[in-house]
PDB file of C-alpha atoms in Angstrom:
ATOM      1  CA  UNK K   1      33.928 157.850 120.833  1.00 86.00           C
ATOM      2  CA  UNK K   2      30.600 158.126 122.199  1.00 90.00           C
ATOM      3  CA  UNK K   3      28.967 155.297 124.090  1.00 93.00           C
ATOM      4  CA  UNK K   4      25.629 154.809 124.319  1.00 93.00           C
ATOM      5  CA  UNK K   5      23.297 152.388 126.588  1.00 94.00           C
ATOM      6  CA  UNK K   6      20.164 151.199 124.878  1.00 95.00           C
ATOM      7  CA  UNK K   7      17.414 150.821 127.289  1.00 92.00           C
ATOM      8  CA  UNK K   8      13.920 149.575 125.443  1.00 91.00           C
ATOM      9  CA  UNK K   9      10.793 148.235 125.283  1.00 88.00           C
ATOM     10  CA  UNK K  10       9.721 147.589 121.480  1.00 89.00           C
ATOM     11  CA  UNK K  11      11.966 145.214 119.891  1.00 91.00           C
ATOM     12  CA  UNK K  12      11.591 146.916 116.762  1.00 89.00           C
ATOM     13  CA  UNK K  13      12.789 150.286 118.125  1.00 87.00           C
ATOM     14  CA  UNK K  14      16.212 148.326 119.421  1.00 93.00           C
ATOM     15  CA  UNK K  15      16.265 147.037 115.931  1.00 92.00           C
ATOM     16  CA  UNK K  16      15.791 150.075 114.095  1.00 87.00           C
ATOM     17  CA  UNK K  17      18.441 152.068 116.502  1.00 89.00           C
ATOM     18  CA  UNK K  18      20.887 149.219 115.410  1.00 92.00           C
ATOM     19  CA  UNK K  19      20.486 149.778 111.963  1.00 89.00           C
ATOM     20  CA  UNK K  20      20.950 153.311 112.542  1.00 86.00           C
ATOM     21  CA  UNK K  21      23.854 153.318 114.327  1.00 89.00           C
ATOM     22  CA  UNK K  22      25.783 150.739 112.498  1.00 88.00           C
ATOM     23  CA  UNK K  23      26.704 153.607 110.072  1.00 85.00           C
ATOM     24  CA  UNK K  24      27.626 156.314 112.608  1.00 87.00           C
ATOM     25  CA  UNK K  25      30.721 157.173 112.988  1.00 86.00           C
ATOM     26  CA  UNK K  26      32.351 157.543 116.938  1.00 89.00           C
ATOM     27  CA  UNK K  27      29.237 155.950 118.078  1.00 92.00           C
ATOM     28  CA  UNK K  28      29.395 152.666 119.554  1.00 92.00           C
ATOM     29  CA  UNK K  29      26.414 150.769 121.040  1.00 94.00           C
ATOM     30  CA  UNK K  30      27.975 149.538 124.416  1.00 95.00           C
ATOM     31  CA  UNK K  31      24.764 147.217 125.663  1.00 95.00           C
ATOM     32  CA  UNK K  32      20.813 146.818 125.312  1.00 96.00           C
ATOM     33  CA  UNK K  33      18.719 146.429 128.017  1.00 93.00           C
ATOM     34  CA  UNK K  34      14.777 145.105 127.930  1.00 92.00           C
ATOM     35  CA  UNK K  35      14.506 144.611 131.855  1.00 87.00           C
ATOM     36  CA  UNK K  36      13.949 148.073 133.308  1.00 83.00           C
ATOM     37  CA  UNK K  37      14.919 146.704 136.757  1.00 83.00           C
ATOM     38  CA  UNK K  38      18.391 146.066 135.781  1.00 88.00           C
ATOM     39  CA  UNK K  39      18.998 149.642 134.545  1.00 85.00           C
ATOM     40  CA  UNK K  40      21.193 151.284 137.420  1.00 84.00           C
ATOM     41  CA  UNK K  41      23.473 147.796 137.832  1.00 88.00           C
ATOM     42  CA  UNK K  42      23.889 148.500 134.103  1.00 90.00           C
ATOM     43  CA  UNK K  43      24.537 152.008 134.029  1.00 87.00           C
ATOM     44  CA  UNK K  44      27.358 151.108 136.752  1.00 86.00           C
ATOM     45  CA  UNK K  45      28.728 147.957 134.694  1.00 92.00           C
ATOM     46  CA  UNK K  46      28.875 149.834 131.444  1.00 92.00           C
ATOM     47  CA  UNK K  47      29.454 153.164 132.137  1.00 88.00           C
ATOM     48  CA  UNK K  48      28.010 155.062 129.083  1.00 90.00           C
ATOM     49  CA  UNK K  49      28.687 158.375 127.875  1.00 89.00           C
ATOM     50  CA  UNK K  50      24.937 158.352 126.426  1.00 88.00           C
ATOM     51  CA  UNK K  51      21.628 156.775 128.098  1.00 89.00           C
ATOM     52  CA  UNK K  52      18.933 156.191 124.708  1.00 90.00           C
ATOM     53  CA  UNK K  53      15.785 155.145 126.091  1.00 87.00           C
ATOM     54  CA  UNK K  54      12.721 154.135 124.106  1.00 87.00           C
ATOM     55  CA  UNK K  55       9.896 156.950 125.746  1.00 80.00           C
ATOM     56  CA  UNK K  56       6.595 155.239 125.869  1.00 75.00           C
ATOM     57  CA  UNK K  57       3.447 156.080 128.280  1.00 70.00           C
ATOM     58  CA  UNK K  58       4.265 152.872 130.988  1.00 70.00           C
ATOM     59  CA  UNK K  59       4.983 153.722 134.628  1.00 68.00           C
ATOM     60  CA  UNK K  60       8.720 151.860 134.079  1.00 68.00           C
ATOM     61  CA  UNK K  61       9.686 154.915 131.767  1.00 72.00           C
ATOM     62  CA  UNK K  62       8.397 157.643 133.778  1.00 73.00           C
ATOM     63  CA  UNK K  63      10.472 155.887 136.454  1.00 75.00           C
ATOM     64  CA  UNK K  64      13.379 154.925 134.948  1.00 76.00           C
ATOM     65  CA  UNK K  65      13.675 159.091 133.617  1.00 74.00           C
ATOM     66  CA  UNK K  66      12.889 160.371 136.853  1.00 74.00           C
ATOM     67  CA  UNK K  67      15.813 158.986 138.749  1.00 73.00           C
ATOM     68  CA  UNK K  68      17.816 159.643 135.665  1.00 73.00           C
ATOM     69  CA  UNK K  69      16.939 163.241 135.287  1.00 69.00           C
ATOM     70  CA  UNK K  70      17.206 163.758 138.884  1.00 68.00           C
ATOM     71  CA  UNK K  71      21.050 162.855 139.012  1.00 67.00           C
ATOM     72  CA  UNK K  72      23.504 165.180 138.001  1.00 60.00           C
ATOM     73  CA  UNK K  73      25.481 162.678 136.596  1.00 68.00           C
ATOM     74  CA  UNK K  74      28.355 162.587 133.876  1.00 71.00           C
ATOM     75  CA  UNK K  75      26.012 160.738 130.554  1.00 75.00           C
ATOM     76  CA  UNK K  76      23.552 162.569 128.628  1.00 79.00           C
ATOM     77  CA  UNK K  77      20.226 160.986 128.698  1.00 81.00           C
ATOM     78  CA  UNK K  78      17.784 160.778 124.977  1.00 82.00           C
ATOM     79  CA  UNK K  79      14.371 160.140 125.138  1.00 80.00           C
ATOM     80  CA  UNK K  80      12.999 158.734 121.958  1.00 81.00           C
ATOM     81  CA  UNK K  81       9.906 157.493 121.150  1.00 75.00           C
ATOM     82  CA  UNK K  82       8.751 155.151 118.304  1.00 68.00           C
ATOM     83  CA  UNK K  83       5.685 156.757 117.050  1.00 68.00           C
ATOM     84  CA  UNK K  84       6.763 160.342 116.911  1.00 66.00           C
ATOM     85  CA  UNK K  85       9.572 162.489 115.415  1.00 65.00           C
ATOM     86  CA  UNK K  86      10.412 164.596 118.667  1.00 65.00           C
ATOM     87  CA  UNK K  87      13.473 163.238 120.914  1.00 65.00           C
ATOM     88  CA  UNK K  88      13.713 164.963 124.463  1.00 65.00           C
ATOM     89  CA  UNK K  89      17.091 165.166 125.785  1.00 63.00           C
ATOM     90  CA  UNK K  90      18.401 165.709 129.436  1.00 52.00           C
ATOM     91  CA  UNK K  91      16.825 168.597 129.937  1.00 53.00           C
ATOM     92  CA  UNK K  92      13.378 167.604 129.027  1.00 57.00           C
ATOM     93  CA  UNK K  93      13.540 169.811 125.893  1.00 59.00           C
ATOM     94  CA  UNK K  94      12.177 168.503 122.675  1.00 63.00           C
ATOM     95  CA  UNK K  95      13.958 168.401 119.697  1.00 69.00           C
ATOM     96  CA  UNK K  96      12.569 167.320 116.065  1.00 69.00           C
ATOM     97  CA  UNK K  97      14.265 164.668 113.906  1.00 70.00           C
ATOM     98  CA  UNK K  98      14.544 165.573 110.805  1.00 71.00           C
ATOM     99  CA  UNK K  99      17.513 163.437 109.544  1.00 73.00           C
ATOM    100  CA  UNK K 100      19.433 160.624 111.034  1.00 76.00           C
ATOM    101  CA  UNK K 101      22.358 163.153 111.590  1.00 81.00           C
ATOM    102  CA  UNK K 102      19.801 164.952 114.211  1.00 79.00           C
ATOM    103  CA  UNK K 103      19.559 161.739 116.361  1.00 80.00           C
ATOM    104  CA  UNK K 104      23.752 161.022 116.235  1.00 82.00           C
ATOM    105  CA  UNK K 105      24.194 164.624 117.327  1.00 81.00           C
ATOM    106  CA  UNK K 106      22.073 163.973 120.296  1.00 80.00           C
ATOM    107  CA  UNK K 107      23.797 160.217 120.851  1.00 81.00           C
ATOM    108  CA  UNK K 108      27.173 162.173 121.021  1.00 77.00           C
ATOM    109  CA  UNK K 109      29.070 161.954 124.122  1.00 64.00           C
ATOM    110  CA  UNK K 110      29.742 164.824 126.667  1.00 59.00           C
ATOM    111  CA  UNK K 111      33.066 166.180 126.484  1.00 58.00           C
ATOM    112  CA  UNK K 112      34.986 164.698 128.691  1.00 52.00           C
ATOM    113  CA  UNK K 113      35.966 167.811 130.433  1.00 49.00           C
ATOM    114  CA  UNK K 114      32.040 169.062 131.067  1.00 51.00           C
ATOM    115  CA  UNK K 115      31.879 165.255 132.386  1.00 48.00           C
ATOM    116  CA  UNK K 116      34.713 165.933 134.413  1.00 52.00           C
ATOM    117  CA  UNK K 117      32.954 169.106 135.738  1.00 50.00           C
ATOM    118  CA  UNK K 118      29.653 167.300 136.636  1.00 47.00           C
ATOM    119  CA  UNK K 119      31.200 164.865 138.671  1.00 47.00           C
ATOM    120  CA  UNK K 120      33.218 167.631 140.628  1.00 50.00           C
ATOM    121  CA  UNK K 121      29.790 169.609 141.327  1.00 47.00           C
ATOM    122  CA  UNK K 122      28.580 165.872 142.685  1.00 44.00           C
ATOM    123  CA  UNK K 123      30.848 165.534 144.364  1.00 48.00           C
ATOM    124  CA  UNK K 124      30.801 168.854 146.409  1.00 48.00           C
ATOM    125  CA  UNK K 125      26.892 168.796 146.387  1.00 45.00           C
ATOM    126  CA  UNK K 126      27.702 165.948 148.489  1.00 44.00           C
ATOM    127  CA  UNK K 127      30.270 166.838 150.776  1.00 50.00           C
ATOM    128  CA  UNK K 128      27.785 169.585 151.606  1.00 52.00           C
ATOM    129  CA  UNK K 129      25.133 167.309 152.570  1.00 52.00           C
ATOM    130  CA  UNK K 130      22.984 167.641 149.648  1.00 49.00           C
ATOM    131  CA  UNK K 131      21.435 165.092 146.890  1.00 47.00           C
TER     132      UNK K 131
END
């Protein structure tokens, strides 16, 4: 079961991702989020597998993905945006859509040994003094 944090701007996108995922299977929309200042609490309360954010040109996104992508942390991070068929995941990468199956492939949760991994590298990253 992969869960997944929706963090967005554009009602309509959170709508539309909804829809989608109602029909998913092993994906399971654990909470929505419209205030971008609320995002780490949230990340902490809900601890999902998958971070979807709604990419758009504000400074709140570019924000909001920085401290993301700067974490080596155990969730996958998806960067959609509204007006385009490309999703960037994680690693920056783009990645067409081309069906709906593209986008619940992405939405799928890390295996929860590689998330075990990541948080072993943290972990030892940090005991070494580093960020």
């Amino acid at each position: 079961m992969s869960r997944v944090l929706l963090i967005y701007h554009n009602a309509l996108f959170a709508h539309s991702i909804r829809i989608a995922l109602r029909t998913a299977s092993r994906i399971h929309l654990v909470g929505e989020l419209e205030d971008w200042t609320r995002v780490e609490a949230e990340i902490a309360r809900l601890a999902p597998d998958v971070i979807l954010v709604e990419e758009d040109e504000e400074a709140a996104t570019d924000a909001v993905l920085g401290v993301l992508r700067a974490r080596q942390s155990p969730w996958r991070v998806v960067a959609l945006r509204l007006d385009e068929t490309t999703m960037h995941i994680w690693s920056g990468a783009g990645k067409v859509l081309q069906k709906p199956q593209d986008l619940y492939n992405a939405l799928r949760a890390v295996p929860r040994q590689q998330r075990k991994n990541l948080h072993t590298a943290r972990r030892a990253t940090l005991a070494r003094g580093g960020r």
